[in-house]
PDB file of C-alpha atoms in Angstrom:
ATOM      1  CA  MET A   1      28.926  17.878  -6.433  1.00 74.00           C
ATOM      2  CA  THR A   2      31.217  20.489  -4.780  1.00 88.00           C
ATOM      3  CA  SER A   3      30.311  21.656  -1.424  1.00 94.00           C
ATOM      4  CA  MET A   4      29.332  25.052  -2.962  1.00 96.00           C
ATOM      5  CA  ALA A   5      26.913  23.156  -5.237  1.00 96.00           C
ATOM      6  CA  GLN A   6      25.254  21.479  -2.342  1.00 95.00           C
ATOM      7  CA  LEU A   7      24.973  24.694  -0.709  1.00 96.00           C
ATOM      8  CA  GLN A   8      23.224  26.340  -3.581  1.00 96.00           C
ATOM      9  CA  LEU A   9      20.799  23.322  -3.831  1.00 97.00           C
ATOM     10  CA  MET A  10      19.897  23.884  -0.110  1.00 96.00           C
ATOM     11  CA  ARG A  11      19.206  27.446  -1.014  1.00 95.00           C
ATOM     12  CA  LEU A  12      16.866  26.391  -4.007  1.00 96.00           C
ATOM     13  CA  VAL A  13      14.801  24.000  -1.926  1.00 96.00           C
ATOM     14  CA  SER A  14      14.588  26.288   1.245  1.00 94.00           C
ATOM     15  CA  PRO A  15      11.009  27.206   2.223  1.00 90.00           C
ATOM     16  CA  SER A  16      12.311  30.706   2.547  1.00 91.00           C
ATOM     17  CA  LEU A  17      13.147  31.067  -1.247  1.00 94.00           C
ATOM     18  CA  PRO A  18      10.830  33.921  -2.298  1.00 94.00           C
ATOM     19  CA  VAL A  19       8.800  32.229  -4.951  1.00 94.00           C
ATOM     20  CA  GLY A  20       5.564  31.856  -3.237  1.00 92.00           C
ATOM     21  CA  GLY A  21       5.417  27.977  -3.099  1.00 90.00           C
ATOM     22  CA  PHE A  22       3.868  28.023   0.394  1.00 89.00           C
ATOM     23  CA  ALA A  23       0.594  29.619  -0.978  1.00 92.00           C
ATOM     24  CA  TYR A  24      -0.665  26.715  -3.151  1.00 93.00           C
ATOM     25  CA  SER A  25      -1.970  23.329  -2.192  1.00 94.00           C
ATOM     26  CA  GLN A  26      -2.156  21.632  -5.666  1.00 92.00           C
ATOM     27  CA  GLY A  27      -5.704  20.550  -5.028  1.00 94.00           C
ATOM     28  CA  LEU A  28      -4.938  18.956  -1.650  1.00 96.00           C
ATOM     29  CA  GLU A  29      -6.931  21.608   0.226  1.00 95.00           C
ATOM     30  CA  TYR A  30     -10.181  20.787  -1.778  1.00 95.00           C
ATOM     31  CA  ALA A  31      -9.531  17.182  -1.422  1.00 96.00           C
ATOM     32  CA  ILE A  32      -9.322  17.475   2.387  1.00 95.00           C
ATOM     33  CA  GLU A  33     -12.243  19.833   2.462  1.00 93.00           C
ATOM     34  CA  ASN A  34     -14.509  17.399   0.432  1.00 93.00           C
ATOM     35  CA  GLY A  35     -13.604  14.377   2.581  1.00 94.00           C
ATOM     36  CA  TRP A  36     -11.353  12.604   0.037  1.00 96.00           C
ATOM     37  CA  VAL A  37      -8.355  12.847   2.326  1.00 96.00           C
ATOM     38  CA  ASN A  38      -9.315  13.000   6.085  1.00 93.00           C
ATOM     39  CA  ASN A  39      -6.727  10.758   7.777  1.00 94.00           C
ATOM     40  CA  PRO A  40      -2.804   9.959   7.560  1.00 94.00           C
ATOM     41  CA  GLN A  41      -3.293   6.938   5.495  1.00 95.00           C
ATOM     42  CA  GLN A  42      -5.506   8.677   2.954  1.00 96.00           C
ATOM     43  CA  LEU A  43      -2.960  11.432   2.800  1.00 97.00           C
ATOM     44  CA  LYS A  44      -0.215   9.065   2.181  1.00 97.00           C
ATOM     45  CA  SER A  45      -2.152   7.333  -0.554  1.00 97.00           C
ATOM     46  CA  TRP A  46      -2.898  10.824  -2.062  1.00 97.00           C
ATOM     47  CA  ILE A  47       0.668  11.929  -1.862  1.00 97.00           C
ATOM     48  CA  SER A  48       2.195   8.650  -3.213  1.00 97.00           C
ATOM     49  CA  GLY A  49      -0.257   8.554  -6.036  1.00 96.00           C
ATOM     50  CA  CYS A  50       0.698  11.985  -7.107  1.00 96.00           C
ATOM     51  CA  LEU A  51       4.290  11.261  -6.722  1.00 96.00           C
ATOM     52  CA  GLU A  52       4.422   7.849  -8.794  1.00 95.00           C
ATOM     53  CA  ALA A  53       1.887   8.882 -11.558  1.00 95.00           C
ATOM     54  CA  GLY A  54       2.520  12.561 -11.873  1.00 96.00           C
ATOM     55  CA  LEU A  55       5.976  13.707 -10.821  1.00 97.00           C
ATOM     56  CA  ALA A  56       7.768  10.400 -11.898  1.00 97.00           C
ATOM     57  CA  CYS A  57       6.085  10.399 -15.199  1.00 97.00           C
ATOM     58  CA  LEU A  58       6.117  14.087 -16.125  1.00 97.00           C
ATOM     59  CA  ASP A  59       7.996  16.559 -13.868  1.00 98.00           C
ATOM     60  CA  ILE A  60      11.096  14.597 -13.217  1.00 98.00           C
ATOM     61  CA  PRO A  61      11.707  13.539 -16.893  1.00 98.00           C
ATOM     62  CA  MET A  62      11.089  16.983 -18.124  1.00 98.00           C
ATOM     63  CA  LEU A  63      13.302  18.430 -15.495  1.00 98.00           C
ATOM     64  CA  ALA A  64      16.080  16.071 -16.871  1.00 98.00           C
ATOM     65  CA  ALA A  65      15.399  17.251 -20.552  1.00 98.00           C
ATOM     66  CA  LEU A  66      15.307  20.813 -19.562  1.00 98.00           C
ATOM     67  CA  TYR A  67      18.527  20.440 -17.604  1.00 98.00           C
ATOM     68  CA  GLN A  68      20.323  18.723 -20.565  1.00 98.00           C
ATOM     69  CA  ALA A  69      19.050  21.473 -23.036  1.00 98.00           C
ATOM     70  CA  CYS A  70      20.327  24.147 -20.724  1.00 97.00           C
ATOM     71  CA  LYS A  71      23.666  22.395 -20.061  1.00 97.00           C
ATOM     72  CA  ALA A  72      24.064  22.123 -23.887  1.00 97.00           C
ATOM     73  CA  GLN A  73      23.077  25.904 -24.130  1.00 96.00           C
ATOM     74  CA  ASP A  74      20.398  24.959 -26.532  1.00 97.00           C
ATOM     75  CA  PHE A  75      17.903  27.482 -25.471  1.00 96.00           C
ATOM     76  CA  ALA A  76      15.557  27.019 -28.432  1.00 96.00           C
ATOM     77  CA  LYS A  77      14.979  23.589 -27.245  1.00 97.00           C
ATOM     78  CA  PHE A  78      14.853  24.684 -23.654  1.00 98.00           C
ATOM     79  CA  GLU A  79      12.113  27.134 -24.449  1.00 97.00           C
ATOM     80  CA  SER A  80      10.228  24.543 -26.584  1.00 97.00           C
ATOM     81  CA  LEU A  81      10.193  22.186 -23.651  1.00 98.00           C
ATOM     82  CA  ASN A  82       9.023  24.904 -21.353  1.00 98.00           C
ATOM     83  CA  LEU A  83       5.976  25.531 -23.375  1.00 97.00           C
ATOM     84  CA  GLU A  84       5.279  21.814 -23.659  1.00 96.00           C
ATOM     85  CA  LEU A  85       5.406  21.531 -19.927  1.00 97.00           C
ATOM     86  CA  ILE A  86       3.158  24.546 -19.162  1.00 97.00           C
ATOM     87  CA  ALA A  87       0.649  23.050 -21.668  1.00 96.00           C
ATOM     88  CA  SER A  88       0.657  19.838 -19.733  1.00 95.00           C
ATOM     89  CA  ARG A  89      -0.949  21.482 -16.603  1.00 95.00           C
ATOM     90  CA  GLU A  90      -4.524  20.289 -16.546  1.00 94.00           C
ATOM     91  CA  THR A  91      -6.274  23.074 -14.879  1.00 95.00           C
ATOM     92  CA  LEU A  92      -5.796  26.837 -14.991  1.00 94.00           C
ATOM     93  CA  GLU A  93      -5.067  26.919 -11.240  1.00 94.00           C
ATOM     94  CA  LEU A  94      -2.045  24.431 -11.929  1.00 95.00           C
ATOM     95  CA  GLU A  95      -0.777  26.335 -14.920  1.00 96.00           C
ATOM     96  CA  LEU A  96      -0.931  29.714 -13.086  1.00 95.00           C
ATOM     97  CA  GLU A  97       0.902  28.272 -10.092  1.00 95.00           C
ATOM     98  CA  ASP A  98       3.511  26.815 -12.336  1.00 96.00           C
ATOM     99  CA  VAL A  99       4.138  30.115 -14.228  1.00 97.00           C
ATOM    100  CA  GLN A 100       3.864  32.319 -11.201  1.00 96.00           C
ATOM    101  CA  MET A 101       6.424  30.461  -9.340  1.00 97.00           C
ATOM    102  CA  GLY A 102       8.630  30.112 -12.383  1.00 97.00           C
ATOM    103  CA  ASN A 103       8.524  33.750 -13.012  1.00 96.00           C
ATOM    104  CA  ALA A 104       9.245  34.521  -9.492  1.00 97.00           C
ATOM    105  CA  LEU A 105      12.309  32.417  -9.559  1.00 97.00           C
ATOM    106  CA  ARG A 106      13.453  33.978 -12.921  1.00 97.00           C
ATOM    107  CA  THR A 107      12.999  37.443 -11.406  1.00 96.00           C
ATOM    108  CA  LEU A 108      15.185  36.375  -8.361  1.00 96.00           C
ATOM    109  CA  LEU A 109      17.847  34.888 -10.438  1.00 96.00           C
ATOM    110  CA  SER A 110      17.939  37.982 -12.700  1.00 96.00           C
ATOM    111  CA  GLN A 111      18.459  40.114  -9.684  1.00 96.00           C
ATOM    112  CA  LEU A 112      21.186  37.952  -8.462  1.00 95.00           C
ATOM    113  CA  ASP A 113      22.947  37.677 -11.856  1.00 93.00           C
ATOM    114  CA  GLU A 114      21.399  39.063 -15.121  1.00 92.00           C
ATOM    115  CA  SER A 115      23.569  36.781 -17.222  1.00 93.00           C
ATOM    116  CA  ILE A 116      21.679  33.499 -15.776  1.00 94.00           C
ATOM    117  CA  THR A 117      18.361  34.539 -17.311  1.00 94.00           C
ATOM    118  CA  ALA A 118      19.617  36.488 -20.484  1.00 94.00           C
ATOM    119  CA  PRO A 119      19.393  33.814 -23.037  1.00 94.00           C
ATOM    120  CA  LEU A 120      15.531  33.514 -22.248  1.00 95.00           C
ATOM    121  CA  SER A 121      13.064  35.098 -24.633  1.00 94.00           C
ATOM    122  CA  GLN A 122       9.738  33.764 -23.581  1.00 89.00           C
ATOM    123  CA  GLU A 123       7.563  35.793 -21.158  1.00 90.00           C
ATOM    124  CA  SER A 124       6.317  32.772 -19.206  1.00 94.00           C
ATOM    125  CA  MET A 125       8.615  30.272 -17.688  1.00 97.00           C
ATOM    126  CA  SER A 126       7.539  27.262 -15.669  1.00 97.00           C
ATOM    127  CA  TRP A 127       8.830  26.454 -12.110  1.00 98.00           C
ATOM    128  CA  THR A 128      10.431  23.332 -13.498  1.00 98.00           C
ATOM    129  CA  SER A 129      12.230  25.138 -16.206  1.00 98.00           C
ATOM    130  CA  MET A 130      13.744  27.705 -13.913  1.00 98.00           C
ATOM    131  CA  PHE A 131      14.765  25.002 -11.345  1.00 98.00           C
ATOM    132  CA  ALA A 132      16.553  23.191 -14.115  1.00 98.00           C
ATOM    133  CA  LEU A 133      18.185  26.548 -15.081  1.00 98.00           C
ATOM    134  CA  ALA A 134      19.406  27.470 -11.573  1.00 97.00           C
ATOM    135  CA  GLY A 135      20.676  23.864 -11.156  1.00 97.00           C
ATOM    136  CA  VAL A 136      22.875  24.153 -14.266  1.00 97.00           C
ATOM    137  CA  HIS A 137      24.086  27.618 -13.363  1.00 96.00           C
ATOM    138  CA  TRP A 138      25.003  26.488  -9.752  1.00 96.00           C
ATOM    139  CA  GLN A 139      26.509  23.313 -10.978  1.00 96.00           C
ATOM    140  CA  VAL A 140      24.217  20.969  -9.101  1.00 97.00           C
ATOM    141  CA  ALA A 141      24.347  17.332 -10.297  1.00 97.00           C
ATOM    142  CA  LEU A 142      20.982  16.219 -12.126  1.00 98.00           C
ATOM    143  CA  ASP A 143      20.430  13.328  -9.641  1.00 97.00           C
ATOM    144  CA  GLU A 144      20.655  15.674  -6.560  1.00 97.00           C
ATOM    145  CA  LEU A 145      18.686  18.385  -8.272  1.00 98.00           C
ATOM    146  CA  ALA A 146      15.908  15.918  -8.871  1.00 98.00           C
ATOM    147  CA  ASP A 147      16.057  14.839  -5.284  1.00 98.00           C
ATOM    148  CA  GLY A 148      15.693  18.522  -4.342  1.00 97.00           C
ATOM    149  CA  TYR A 149      12.731  19.026  -6.576  1.00 98.00           C
ATOM    150  CA  LEU A 150      10.857  16.125  -5.106  1.00 98.00           C
ATOM    151  CA  TRP A 151      11.725  17.020  -1.537  1.00 97.00           C
ATOM    152  CA  THR A 152      10.451  20.581  -1.933  1.00 96.00           C
ATOM    153  CA  TRP A 153       7.257  19.370  -3.515  1.00 97.00           C
ATOM    154  CA  LEU A 154       6.777  16.706  -0.676  1.00 97.00           C
ATOM    155  CA  GLU A 155       7.622  19.200   2.033  1.00 95.00           C
ATOM    156  CA  ASN A 156       5.049  21.671   0.783  1.00 95.00           C
ATOM    157  CA  GLN A 157       2.175  18.948   0.551  1.00 96.00           C
ATOM    158  CA  LEU A 158       2.771  17.978   4.180  1.00 95.00           C
ATOM    159  CA  ALA A 159       2.752  21.608   5.206  1.00 94.00           C
ATOM    160  CA  VAL A 160      -0.603  21.968   3.495  1.00 94.00           C
ATOM    161  CA  ALA A 161      -1.853  18.965   5.243  1.00 94.00           C
ATOM    162  CA  GLY A 162      -0.643  20.186   8.643  1.00 93.00           C
ATOM    163  CA  LYS A 163      -2.533  23.354   8.169  1.00 92.00           C
ATOM    164  CA  THR A 164      -5.811  21.897   6.965  1.00 93.00           C
ATOM    165  CA  LEU A 165      -6.128  18.436   8.692  1.00 92.00           C
ATOM    166  CA  PRO A 166      -6.084  17.669  12.451  1.00 87.00           C
ATOM    167  CA  LEU A 167      -2.594  16.519  12.029  1.00 88.00           C
ATOM    168  CA  GLY A 168       0.148  17.429  14.542  1.00 88.00           C
ATOM    169  CA  GLN A 169       3.855  18.118  13.806  1.00 89.00           C
ATOM    170  CA  THR A 170       4.915  14.572  15.162  1.00 93.00           C
ATOM    171  CA  ALA A 171       2.262  12.924  12.850  1.00 93.00           C
ATOM    172  CA  CYS A 172       3.616  14.789   9.871  1.00 93.00           C
ATOM    173  CA  GLN A 173       7.228  13.705  10.639  1.00 95.00           C
ATOM    174  CA  LYS A 174       6.025  10.005  10.968  1.00 96.00           C
ATOM    175  CA  LEU A 175       4.267  10.209   7.611  1.00 96.00           C
ATOM    176  CA  LEU A 176       7.407  11.965   6.234  1.00 96.00           C
ATOM    177  CA  SER A 177       9.506   9.027   7.424  1.00 97.00           C
ATOM    178  CA  GLU A 178       6.899   6.625   5.374  1.00 97.00           C
ATOM    179  CA  LEU A 179       7.061   8.754   2.307  1.00 97.00           C
ATOM    180  CA  LEU A 180      10.719   9.575   1.934  1.00 97.00           C
ATOM    181  CA  PRO A 181      11.829   6.084   0.758  1.00 97.00           C
ATOM    182  CA  LEU A 182       9.465   6.654  -2.359  1.00 97.00           C
ATOM    183  CA  LEU A 183      11.495   9.592  -3.612  1.00 97.00           C
ATOM    184  CA  PRO A 184      14.631   7.784  -4.769  1.00 97.00           C
ATOM    185  CA  PRO A 185      12.632   5.292  -6.962  1.00 97.00           C
ATOM    186  CA  ALA A 186      10.444   8.136  -8.353  1.00 97.00           C
ATOM    187  CA  ARG A 187      13.618  10.137  -9.244  1.00 98.00           C
ATOM    188  CA  GLU A 188      15.403   7.054 -10.832  1.00 97.00           C
ATOM    189  CA  SER A 189      12.218   6.218 -12.739  1.00 97.00           C
ATOM    190  CA  GLY A 190      11.771   9.895 -13.895  1.00 97.00           C
ATOM    191  CA  LEU A 191      15.375  10.300 -15.012  1.00 97.00           C
ATOM    192  CA  THR A 192      15.281   7.006 -17.019  1.00 97.00           C
ATOM    193  CA  LEU A 193      12.075   7.397 -18.674  1.00 97.00           C
ATOM    194  CA  PRO A 194      12.508   7.665 -22.514  1.00 96.00           C
ATOM    195  CA  PHE A 195      11.532  11.202 -23.848  1.00 94.00           C
ATOM    196  CA  ASP A 196       8.657   9.802 -25.976  1.00 94.00           C
ATOM    197  CA  GLN A 197       7.006   8.134 -23.015  1.00 95.00           C
ATOM    198  CA  ILE A 198       6.783  11.192 -20.913  1.00 95.00           C
ATOM    199  CA  SER A 199       3.089  11.793 -19.931  1.00 90.00           C
ATOM    200  CA  GLY A 200       1.129  12.503 -16.678  1.00 82.00           C
ATOM    201  CA  SER A 201      -2.504  12.774 -15.889  1.00 85.00           C
ATOM    202  CA  LEU A 202      -4.016  12.694 -12.349  1.00 93.00           C
ATOM    203  CA  PRO A 203      -7.900  12.958 -12.844  1.00 94.00           C
ATOM    204  CA  ALA A 204      -8.688  13.324  -9.158  1.00 95.00           C
ATOM    205  CA  LEU A 205      -5.922  16.117  -8.684  1.00 95.00           C
ATOM    206  CA  SER A 206      -7.345  17.873 -11.644  1.00 95.00           C
ATOM    207  CA  LEU A 207     -10.835  17.672 -10.407  1.00 96.00           C
ATOM    208  CA  ALA A 208      -9.737  18.915  -7.039  1.00 95.00           C
ATOM    209  CA  SER A 209      -7.615  21.641  -8.597  1.00 95.00           C
ATOM    210  CA  ALA A 210     -10.519  22.899 -10.674  1.00 94.00           C
ATOM    211  CA  LEU A 211     -13.149  22.753  -7.906  1.00 94.00           C
ATOM    212  CA  HIS A 212     -10.676  24.662  -5.468  1.00 94.00           C
ATOM    213  CA  GLU A 213     -10.949  27.590  -7.812  1.00 88.00           C
ATOM    214  CA  THR A 214     -14.485  28.230  -6.500  1.00 88.00           C
ATOM    215  CA  GLN A 215     -14.091  26.719  -3.054  1.00 86.00           C
ATOM    216  CA  TYR A 216     -16.001  29.076  -0.554  1.00 82.00           C
ATOM    217  CA  CYS A 217     -13.436  29.177   2.269  1.00 85.00           C
ATOM    218  CA  ARG A 218      -9.785  28.375   1.515  1.00 84.00           C
ATOM    219  CA  LEU A 219      -6.275  29.101   2.968  1.00 89.00           C
ATOM    220  CA  PHE A 220      -4.491  28.458  -0.184  1.00 91.00           C
ATOM    221  CA  ARG A 221      -4.233  30.420  -3.314  1.00 82.00           C
ATOM    222  CA  SER A 222      -6.172  29.714  -6.435  1.00 75.00           C
TER     223      SER A 222
END
């Protein structure tokens, strides 16, 4: 990538990007509240399971398909993939998170340059779809874009844990050191997965997300 593309990727994965990702826990808050996750090792197991059986099997291969469709300017296929991805979210909470973050990024990109989102006709866009669109527009290589996608997800999950578990900043950094080596294999697996094998189902995460919708006291949005 060019240095400018690298800088644009840093912008895209920055926690200060105004898309609201910090407001969501993706079921982790309920898992902690209910005692499914209550120490660093259980947290590592939860995050690595979501990474390997979820993002590597669904989000990353779909990111690649969306990226290639956008790069080819095949926006009919891009929007079809977008609908498939939204439909894959297993709870209302996960679907709304995906769409709300996606639409927030769409609005931001439109305000930066209307031509970026001009080809889009669908009202609802997923976060992954808009992440792919931004990556193509800013000429970010697919490998690096996928790494950035995984990084921003992992960083947010650890931020959630830091706010809900008795887990200090140093403990979070130690856990990050253990989880970072899992990102390249997840990226490689996701980018090489044949399209007809894309799938993803995480029953425990789905239950946690659904139950989080009615959790009495919570920090994160549902």
